[in-house]
Short mmCIF file of C-alpha atoms in Angstrom, two decimals:
data_model
loop_
_atom_site.label_atom_id
_atom_site.label_comp_id
_atom_site.label_asym_id
_atom_site.label_seq_id
_atom_site.Cartn_x
_atom_site.Cartn_y
_atom_site.Cartn_z
CA MET C 206 9.38 -7.29 1.72
CA GLY C 207 7.65 -10.61 1.77
CA ALA C 208 3.74 -11.38 0.51
CA ASP C 209 1.92 -11.40 3.49
CA GLU C 210 3.25 -7.47 4.11
CA VAL C 211 2.71 -6.61 0.64
CA LYS C 212 -1.07 -7.53 0.82
CA TYR C 213 -1.83 -4.64 3.36
CA TRP C 214 -0.15 -1.95 0.56
CA ILE C 215 -2.09 -3.71 -1.65
CA GLY C 216 -6.01 -3.22 0.48
CA PHE C 217 -4.72 0.41 1.49
CA SER C 218 -4.26 1.18 -2.83
CA LEU C 219 -7.45 0.18 -2.67
CA ILE C 220 -9.11 2.36 -0.40
CA PRO C 221 -10.83 5.76 -2.14
CA GLY C 222 -8.89 8.71 -0.78
CA ILE C 223 -5.70 6.61 0.03
CA GLY C 224 -3.32 7.66 -1.65
CA ARG C 225 1.33 8.97 -1.10
CA ALA C 226 0.85 11.20 1.83
CA LYS C 227 -1.61 9.23 4.04
CA PHE C 228 0.38 6.00 2.87
CA SER C 229 3.82 8.04 4.36
CA LEU C 230 1.71 9.08 7.29
CA LEU C 231 0.21 5.25 8.34
CA GLU C 232 3.12 3.58 7.60
CA ASN C 233 5.31 6.24 10.13
CA TYR C 234 2.52 5.77 12.60
CA PHE C 235 2.65 1.87 12.93
CA GLY C 236 5.53 1.02 11.28
CA ASP C 237 3.67 -1.24 8.93
CA LEU C 238 0.43 -1.20 7.56
CA GLY C 239 -0.25 -4.68 8.06
CA ARG C 240 0.03 -2.88 11.98
CA ALA C 241 -2.16 -0.40 10.41
CA TRP C 242 -4.96 -2.18 8.38
CA HIS C 243 -6.16 -3.73 11.53
CA ALA C 244 -6.35 0.24 13.39
CA SER C 245 -9.72 0.80 15.41
CA ILE C 246 -11.12 3.54 13.40
CA ASN C 247 -9.12 5.88 17.13
CA GLU C 248 -6.18 4.84 16.01
CA LEU C 249 -5.62 5.66 12.25
CA LYS C 250 -7.35 8.96 13.79
CA THR C 251 -4.74 8.75 16.24
CA ALA C 252 -1.87 8.14 13.20
CA GLY C 253 -3.21 11.60 12.16
CA LEU C 254 -5.35 11.08 9.96
CA ASP C 255 -8.73 12.26 9.43
CA ALA C 256 -12.09 11.30 9.48
CA LYS C 257 -12.82 10.86 5.89
CA SER C 258 -9.68 8.58 5.43
CA ALA C 259 -10.11 6.78 8.30
CA GLU C 260 -14.41 5.77 7.35
CA SER C 261 -13.24 4.84 4.21
CA ILE C 262 -10.68 2.81 5.59
CA LEU C 263 -13.09 1.27 7.78
CA THR C 264 -16.01 0.78 5.30
CA ASN C 265 -13.67 -0.43 2.24
CA ARG C 266 -11.57 -2.85 4.33
CA PRO C 267 -14.02 -6.09 5.13
CA ARG C 268 -14.87 -5.94 1.11
CA ILE C 269 -11.00 -5.87 -0.23
CA SER C 270 -9.56 -9.95 0.23
CA LEU C 271 -6.30 -9.63 -0.01
CA ASP C 272 -5.70 -12.77 -0.69
CA ALA C 273 -7.61 -12.60 -3.28
CA GLU C 274 -5.69 -9.10 -4.28
CA LEU C 275 -1.85 -11.19 -4.48
CA GLU C 276 -3.73 -14.36 -5.69
CA LYS C 277 -4.87 -12.57 -8.64
CA LEU C 278 -1.00 -11.42 -9.55
CA GLU C 279 0.13 -15.03 -8.59
CA ARG C 280 -2.21 -16.18 -11.64
CA TYR C 281 -1.08 -12.99 -14.13
CA LYS C 282 3.28 -13.05 -13.03
CA VAL C 283 2.68 -9.39 -12.13
CA LYS C 284 4.91 -8.47 -9.53
CA ALA C 285 3.89 -5.47 -6.48
CA ILE C 286 6.99 -3.20 -5.39
CA THR C 287 6.37 -0.90 -2.85
CA TRP C 288 8.55 2.12 -2.27
CA ASN C 289 10.32 0.22 0.62
CA ASP C 290 11.65 -2.66 -2.19
CA PRO C 291 15.87 -1.80 -3.59
CA ALA C 292 13.97 -3.23 -6.89
CA TYR C 293 11.69 0.59 -6.72
CA PRO C 294 13.37 2.89 -9.71
CA SER C 295 14.95 5.14 -8.46
CA ARG C 296 14.00 6.74 -10.44
CA LEU C 297 10.49 7.35 -9.87
CA LYS C 298 11.51 8.01 -5.94
CA GLN C 299 12.53 11.67 -7.79
CA ILE C 300 9.34 12.67 -7.74
CA ASP C 301 7.49 14.43 -4.79
CA ASP C 302 4.36 12.18 -5.51
CA CYS C 303 6.13 9.20 -6.29
CA PRO C 304 3.57 5.85 -5.06
CA PRO C 305 3.87 4.06 -2.81
CA LEU C 306 3.09 0.77 -5.06
CA ILE C 307 4.20 -0.50 -9.00
CA TYR C 308 3.08 -3.61 -10.11
CA ILE C 309 5.20 -5.05 -13.19
CA ARG C 310 4.74 -7.52 -15.31
CA GLY C 311 8.35 -8.75 -16.89
CA SER C 312 11.30 -7.68 -14.97
CA LEU C 313 12.66 -3.11 -14.84
CA SER C 314 16.13 -2.36 -16.21
CA PRO C 315 18.50 -0.33 -15.00
CA GLU C 316 17.15 2.80 -16.86
CA ASP C 317 13.83 2.27 -15.29
#
């Protein structure tokens, strides 16, 4: 997954009330989070989000600079890994409420 897609995962992770279940819902409905990021309130509700979550996205979306978030990661040599990335730790995926996005500085070992 490229930086263009990962930035939307980062953006949604910064929005209050958007956790694992809502990430999954958005990803399943829209196919990719880029489409979900640009969705209207009606599209978000049609995807299955409650009104409060949809409003939270619309309220917070303009306040988040996706490119600035990516620049911060690059500056501090941090990598964002989504649960769809082969580098996502398999043991972490076994948790029922695994985080959709993790941040890594350095490298992961197979035991991780």
